[in-house]
Coordinates of C-alpha atoms and ligand atoms in Angstrom, one line a residue:
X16 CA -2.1 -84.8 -67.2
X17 CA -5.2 -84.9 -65.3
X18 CA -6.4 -82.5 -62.3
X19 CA -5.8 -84.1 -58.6
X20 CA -8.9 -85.8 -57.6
X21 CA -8.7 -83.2 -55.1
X22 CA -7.4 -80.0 -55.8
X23 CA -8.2 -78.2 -52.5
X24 CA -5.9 -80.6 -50.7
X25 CA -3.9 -79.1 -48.3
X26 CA -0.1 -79.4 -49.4
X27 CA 3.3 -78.2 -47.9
X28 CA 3.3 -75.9 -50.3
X29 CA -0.3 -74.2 -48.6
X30 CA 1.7 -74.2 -45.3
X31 CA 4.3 -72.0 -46.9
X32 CA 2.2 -70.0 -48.7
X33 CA 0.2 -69.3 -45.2
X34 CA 3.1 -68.4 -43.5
X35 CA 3.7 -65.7 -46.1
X36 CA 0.8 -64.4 -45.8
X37 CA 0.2 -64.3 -42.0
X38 CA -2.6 -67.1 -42.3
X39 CA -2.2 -69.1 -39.0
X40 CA -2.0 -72.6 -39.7
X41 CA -4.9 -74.7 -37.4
X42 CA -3.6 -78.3 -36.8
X43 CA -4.9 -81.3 -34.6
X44 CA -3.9 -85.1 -33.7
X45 CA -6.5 -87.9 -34.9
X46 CA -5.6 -91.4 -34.8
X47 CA -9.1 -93.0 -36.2
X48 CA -11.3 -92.9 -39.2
X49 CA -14.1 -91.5 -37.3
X50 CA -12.8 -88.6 -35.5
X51 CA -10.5 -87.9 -38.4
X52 CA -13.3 -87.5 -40.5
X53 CA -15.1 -84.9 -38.3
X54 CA -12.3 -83.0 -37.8
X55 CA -11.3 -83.0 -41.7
X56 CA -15.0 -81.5 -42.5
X57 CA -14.7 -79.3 -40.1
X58 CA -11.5 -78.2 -42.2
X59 CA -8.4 -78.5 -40.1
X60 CA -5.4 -77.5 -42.7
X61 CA -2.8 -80.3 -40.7
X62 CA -3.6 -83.6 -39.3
X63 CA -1.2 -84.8 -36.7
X64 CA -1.6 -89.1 -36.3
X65 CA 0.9 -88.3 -33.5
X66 CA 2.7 -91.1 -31.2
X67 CA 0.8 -89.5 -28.5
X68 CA -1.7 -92.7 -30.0
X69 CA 0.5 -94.3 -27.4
X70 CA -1.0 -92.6 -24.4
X71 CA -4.7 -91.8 -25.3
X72 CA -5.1 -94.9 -28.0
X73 CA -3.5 -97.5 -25.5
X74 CA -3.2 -95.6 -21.9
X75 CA 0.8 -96.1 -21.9
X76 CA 2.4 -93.4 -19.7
X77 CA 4.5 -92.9 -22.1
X78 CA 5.1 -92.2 -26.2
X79 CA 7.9 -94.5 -26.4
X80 CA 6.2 -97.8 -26.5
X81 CA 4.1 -97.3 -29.8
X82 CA 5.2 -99.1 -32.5
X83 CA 5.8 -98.6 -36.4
X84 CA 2.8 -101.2 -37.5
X85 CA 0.6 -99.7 -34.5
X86 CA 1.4 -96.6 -35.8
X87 CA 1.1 -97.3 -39.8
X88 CA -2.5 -98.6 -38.5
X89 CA -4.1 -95.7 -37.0
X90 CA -2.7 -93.5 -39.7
X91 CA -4.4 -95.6 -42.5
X92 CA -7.8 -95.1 -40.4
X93 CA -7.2 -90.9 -40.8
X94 CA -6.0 -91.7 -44.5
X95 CA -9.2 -93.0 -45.2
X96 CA -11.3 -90.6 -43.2
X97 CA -9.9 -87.8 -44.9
X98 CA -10.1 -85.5 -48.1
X99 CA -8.8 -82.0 -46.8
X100 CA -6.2 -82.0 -45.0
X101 CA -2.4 -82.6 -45.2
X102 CA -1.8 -86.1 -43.0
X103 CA 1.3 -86.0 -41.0
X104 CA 2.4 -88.7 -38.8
X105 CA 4.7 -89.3 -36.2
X106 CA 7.3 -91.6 -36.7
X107 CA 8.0 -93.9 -33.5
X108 CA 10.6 -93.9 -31.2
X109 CA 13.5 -96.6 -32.0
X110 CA 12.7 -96.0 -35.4
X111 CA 15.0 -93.2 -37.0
X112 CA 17.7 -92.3 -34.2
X113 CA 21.2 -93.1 -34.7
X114 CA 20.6 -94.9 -38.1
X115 CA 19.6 -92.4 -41.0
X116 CA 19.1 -95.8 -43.1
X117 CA 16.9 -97.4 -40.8
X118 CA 15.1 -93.6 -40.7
X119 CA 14.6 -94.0 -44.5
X120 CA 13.1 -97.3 -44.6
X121 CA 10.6 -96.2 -41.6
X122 CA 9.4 -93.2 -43.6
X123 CA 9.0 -95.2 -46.4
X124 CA 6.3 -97.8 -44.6
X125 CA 4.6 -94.8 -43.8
X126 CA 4.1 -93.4 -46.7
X127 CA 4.0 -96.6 -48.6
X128 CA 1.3 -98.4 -45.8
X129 CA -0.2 -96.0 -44.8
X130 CA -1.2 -92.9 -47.7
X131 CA -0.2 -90.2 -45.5
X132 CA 1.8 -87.3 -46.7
X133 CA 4.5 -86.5 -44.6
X134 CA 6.6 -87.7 -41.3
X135 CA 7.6 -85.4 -38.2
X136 CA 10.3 -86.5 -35.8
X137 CA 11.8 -85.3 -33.0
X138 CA 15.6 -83.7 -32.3
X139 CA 17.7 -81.5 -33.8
X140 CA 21.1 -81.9 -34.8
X141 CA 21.3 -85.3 -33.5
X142 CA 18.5 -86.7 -36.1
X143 CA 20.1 -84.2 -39.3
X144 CA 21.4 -87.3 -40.5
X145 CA 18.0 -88.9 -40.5
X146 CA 16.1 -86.1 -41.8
X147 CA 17.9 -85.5 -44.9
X148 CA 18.5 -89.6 -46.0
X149 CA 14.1 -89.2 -45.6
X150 CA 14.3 -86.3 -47.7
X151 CA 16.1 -87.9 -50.4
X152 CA 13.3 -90.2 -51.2
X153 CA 11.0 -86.7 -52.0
X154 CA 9.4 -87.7 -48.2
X155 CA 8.6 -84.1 -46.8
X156 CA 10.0 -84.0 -42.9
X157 CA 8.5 -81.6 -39.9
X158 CA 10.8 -81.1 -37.1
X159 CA 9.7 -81.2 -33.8
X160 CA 12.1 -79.4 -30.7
X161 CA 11.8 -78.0 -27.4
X162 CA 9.7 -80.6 -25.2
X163 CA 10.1 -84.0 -27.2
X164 CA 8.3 -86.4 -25.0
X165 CA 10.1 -89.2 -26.9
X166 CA 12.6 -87.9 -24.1
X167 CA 10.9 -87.8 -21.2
X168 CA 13.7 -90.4 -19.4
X169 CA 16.3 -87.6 -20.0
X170 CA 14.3 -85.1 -19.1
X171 CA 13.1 -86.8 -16.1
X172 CA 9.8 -84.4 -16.2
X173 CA 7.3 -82.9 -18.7
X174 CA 7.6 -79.3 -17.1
X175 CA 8.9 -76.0 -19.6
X176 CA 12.0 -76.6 -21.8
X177 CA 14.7 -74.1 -23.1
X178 CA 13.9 -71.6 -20.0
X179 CA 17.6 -71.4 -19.6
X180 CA 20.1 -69.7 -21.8
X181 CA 22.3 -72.6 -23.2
X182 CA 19.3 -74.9 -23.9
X183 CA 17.3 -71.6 -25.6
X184 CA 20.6 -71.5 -27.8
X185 CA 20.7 -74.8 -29.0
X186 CA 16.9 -74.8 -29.7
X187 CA 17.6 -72.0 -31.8
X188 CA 20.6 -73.6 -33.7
X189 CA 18.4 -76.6 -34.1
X190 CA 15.1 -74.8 -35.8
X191 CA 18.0 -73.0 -38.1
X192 CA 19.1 -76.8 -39.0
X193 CA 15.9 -77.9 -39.4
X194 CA 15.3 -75.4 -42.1
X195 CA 18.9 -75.7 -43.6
X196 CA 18.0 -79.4 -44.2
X197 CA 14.8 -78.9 -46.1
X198 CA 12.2 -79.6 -43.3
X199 CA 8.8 -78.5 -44.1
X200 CA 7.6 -77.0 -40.6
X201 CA 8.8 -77.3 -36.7
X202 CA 6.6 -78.3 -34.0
X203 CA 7.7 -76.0 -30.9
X204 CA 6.8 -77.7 -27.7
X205 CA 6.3 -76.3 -24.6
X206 CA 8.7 -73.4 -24.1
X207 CA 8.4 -69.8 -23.3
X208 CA 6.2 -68.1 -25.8
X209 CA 8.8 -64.7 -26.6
X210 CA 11.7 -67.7 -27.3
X211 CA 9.3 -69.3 -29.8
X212 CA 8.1 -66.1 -31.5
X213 CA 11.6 -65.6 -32.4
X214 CA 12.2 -68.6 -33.3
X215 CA 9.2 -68.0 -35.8
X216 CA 10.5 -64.7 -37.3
X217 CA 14.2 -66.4 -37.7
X218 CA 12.8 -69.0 -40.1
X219 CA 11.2 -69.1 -43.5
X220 CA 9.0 -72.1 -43.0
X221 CA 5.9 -72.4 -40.3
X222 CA 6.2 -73.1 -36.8
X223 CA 3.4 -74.6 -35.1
X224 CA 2.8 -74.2 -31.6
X225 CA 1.7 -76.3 -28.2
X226 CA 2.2 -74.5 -25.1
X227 CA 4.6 -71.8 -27.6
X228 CA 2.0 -68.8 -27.1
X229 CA 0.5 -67.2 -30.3
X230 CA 3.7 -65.9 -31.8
X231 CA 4.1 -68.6 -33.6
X232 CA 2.7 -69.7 -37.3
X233 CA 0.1 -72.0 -36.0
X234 CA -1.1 -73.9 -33.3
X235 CA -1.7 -77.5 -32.5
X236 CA -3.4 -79.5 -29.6
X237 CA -4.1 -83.5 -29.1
X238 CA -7.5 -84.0 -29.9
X239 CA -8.7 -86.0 -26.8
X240 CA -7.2 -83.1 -24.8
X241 CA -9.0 -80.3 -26.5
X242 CA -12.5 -82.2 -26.6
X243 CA -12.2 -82.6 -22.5
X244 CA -12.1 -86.5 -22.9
X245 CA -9.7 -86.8 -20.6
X246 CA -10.0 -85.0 -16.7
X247 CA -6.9 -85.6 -15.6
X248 CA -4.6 -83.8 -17.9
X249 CA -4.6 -80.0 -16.9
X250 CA -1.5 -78.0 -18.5
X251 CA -2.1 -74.4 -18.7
X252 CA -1.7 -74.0 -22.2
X253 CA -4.9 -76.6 -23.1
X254 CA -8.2 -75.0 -23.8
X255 CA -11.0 -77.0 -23.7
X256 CA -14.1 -76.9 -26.4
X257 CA -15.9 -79.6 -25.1
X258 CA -16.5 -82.0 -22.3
X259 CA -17.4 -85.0 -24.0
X260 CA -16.1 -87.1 -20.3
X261 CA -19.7 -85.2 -19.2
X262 CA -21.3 -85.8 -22.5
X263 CA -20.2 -89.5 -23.0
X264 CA -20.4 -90.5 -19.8
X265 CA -24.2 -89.1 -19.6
X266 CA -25.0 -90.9 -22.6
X267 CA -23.8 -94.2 -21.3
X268 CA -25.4 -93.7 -17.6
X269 CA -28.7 -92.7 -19.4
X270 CA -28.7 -96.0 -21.6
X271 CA -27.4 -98.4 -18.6
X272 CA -30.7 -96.9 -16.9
X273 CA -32.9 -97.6 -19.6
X274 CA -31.6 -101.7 -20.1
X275 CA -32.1 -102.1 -16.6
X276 CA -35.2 -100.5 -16.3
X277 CA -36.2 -102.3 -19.8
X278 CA -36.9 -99.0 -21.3
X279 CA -35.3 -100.0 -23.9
X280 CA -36.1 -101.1 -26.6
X281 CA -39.4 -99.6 -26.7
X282 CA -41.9 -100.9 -29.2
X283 CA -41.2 -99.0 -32.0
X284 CA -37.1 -99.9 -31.8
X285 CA -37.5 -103.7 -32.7
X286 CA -39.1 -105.8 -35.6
Ligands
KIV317 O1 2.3 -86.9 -30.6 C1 1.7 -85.8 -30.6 O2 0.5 -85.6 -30.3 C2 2.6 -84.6 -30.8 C3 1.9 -83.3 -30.6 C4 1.9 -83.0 -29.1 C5 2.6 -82.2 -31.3 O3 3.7 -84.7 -31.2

C-alpha cells in the first residue's frame, strides 16, 4: 500500500491524540476556495464549512434556510482549497432530524459530493438515532450542543444557554451520549465557561469552544467574525484580528476615486 498523498493531514485521530496531550485544537469556518486556502496555509488543524454559510454567504437571518446542494457547494470550494486540515461540514437543517435514514443519505452526499471528511450536527439525545445510522457508513460525526442556532425559533433568542440547573443537566447527559455513540468531538456553544470545562474533563474526546471560555479542548470562531468583516455582530466572546470592513472598504473607495478621476489605468497598466 502506498503512503497518503498527504501524510500531515489532519485526521480524527490527531484531534484525539491532542486532547491527550493537552494540545488545544485551533478551528475556523470557511465556506470558499479562497479563504479556505489562506486559512489552511496558515495551518488551522479543523475547518468548519458551517451552515452559518447561510447568514454571512447569503445574508439570511437565520441558519435554517441553507440547503444540502448550497451546502455540498461551498464545501467542495474548501475541499479544493485545502491540503492540511481536517474538513468538517455542517449538515443542514431538515436534513437529519427525526429520520436517522434520511440523516444517512445526507451525510453521504457530503462526503460523496463534496470530499470533505466529516459531518457535525446539532442535538443531543433527540438526533442519537441519526448519529449512529451516519456512523455506520464509517462517516465520523461531531456533536454540536448548548446554543444550536438551528433552534433559534425555540429559543426565541441567541443569548447564554444551559445557565439554569435542568438545562446544564441535560447538556451534560447529552455530551456523555455523544461520546457513548462514537462522535468524534462536540462543539459547545455559548454557555458558561466552568459548565463547559466540566463538560471537557467528563469526556474522552475534544470539545471545542465558542463563547465556552478556555477550559475547553479548543476553540472555534466564524471566520468573517474574527476577520472584523462584519460591524454589526458584537458578542463578547469574539475577538477580532483584523478589520478587513476598514481595509476592504478603503481599498474599494481608493479605486472608485481613481476611475473617476481616470487615474487609472495609468500608462504603464494597459497594452
Ligand atoms: O455554522 C457555524 O459556523 C457553527 C459554528 C458557530 C460552530 O456551527
Amino acid at each position: 500500500m502506498s503512503e497518503p498523498k498527504d501524510a500531515r493531514r489532519v485526521t480524527t485521530h490527531v484531534l484525539q491524540e491532542m486532547k491527550a496531550q493537552g494540545q488545544p485544537i485551533a478551528m475556523l469556518t470557511a465556506y470558499d476556495f479562497s479563504l479556505a486556502s489562506l486559512v489552511d496555509a496558515a495551518g488551522i488543524d479543523v475547518i468548519l464549512v458551517g451552515d452559518s454559510a447561510s447568514n454571512v454567504m447569503a445574508g439570511h437571518e437565520t441558519t435554517l434556510p441553507i440547503t444540502l446542494d448550497q451546502m455540498i457547494y461551498h464545501a467542495s470550494s474548501v475541499v479544493r482549497g485545502c491540503h492540511r486540515a481536517l474538513i468538517v461540514v455542517d449538515l443542514p437543517f431538515g436534513t437529519y432530524q427525526g429520520n436517522s435514514k434520511g440523516a444517512l443519505n445526507s451525510a453521504i452526499r457530503i462526503m460523496k459530493e463534496s470530499g470533505a471528511h466529516a459531518v457535525k450536527l446539532e442535538g443531543g439525545r433527540e438526533v442519537i438515532g441519526s448519529i449512529e445510522r451516519i456512523l455506520t457508513a464509517g462517516i465520523p460525526v461531531m456533536g454540536h450542543l448548548g446554543l444550536t442556532p438551528q433552534s433559534i425559533y425555540k429559543f426565541g433568542t441567541y443569548v447564554v444557554r444551559a445557565k439554569e440547573e435542568a438545562e446544564a443537566q441535560r447538556l451534560r447527559e447529552d455530551a456523555k451520549l455523544l461520546e457513548q455513540a462514537g462522535c468524534f468531538a462536540i462543539v459547545l456553544e455559548k454557555i458558561p465557561a466552568a459548565l463547559a470545562a466540566e463538560v471537557a474533563r467528563s469526556v474522552s474526546i475534544p470539545v471545542i469552544g465558542i463563547g465556552a471560555g478556555g477550559g475547553v479542548d479548543g476553540q472555534v470562531l466564524v471566520l468573517h467574525d474574527m476577520l472584523g468583516i462584519n460591524k454589526a455582530f458584537n458578542p463578547r466572546f469574539l475577538r477580532r484580528y483584523a478589520d478587513l470592513h476598514g481595509v476592504i472598504t478603503g481599498a474599494v473607495g481608493r479605486y472608485l476615486n481613481d476611475v473617476r478621476s481616470r487615474d487609472f489605468p495609468s500608462a504603464d497598466e494597459q497594452y
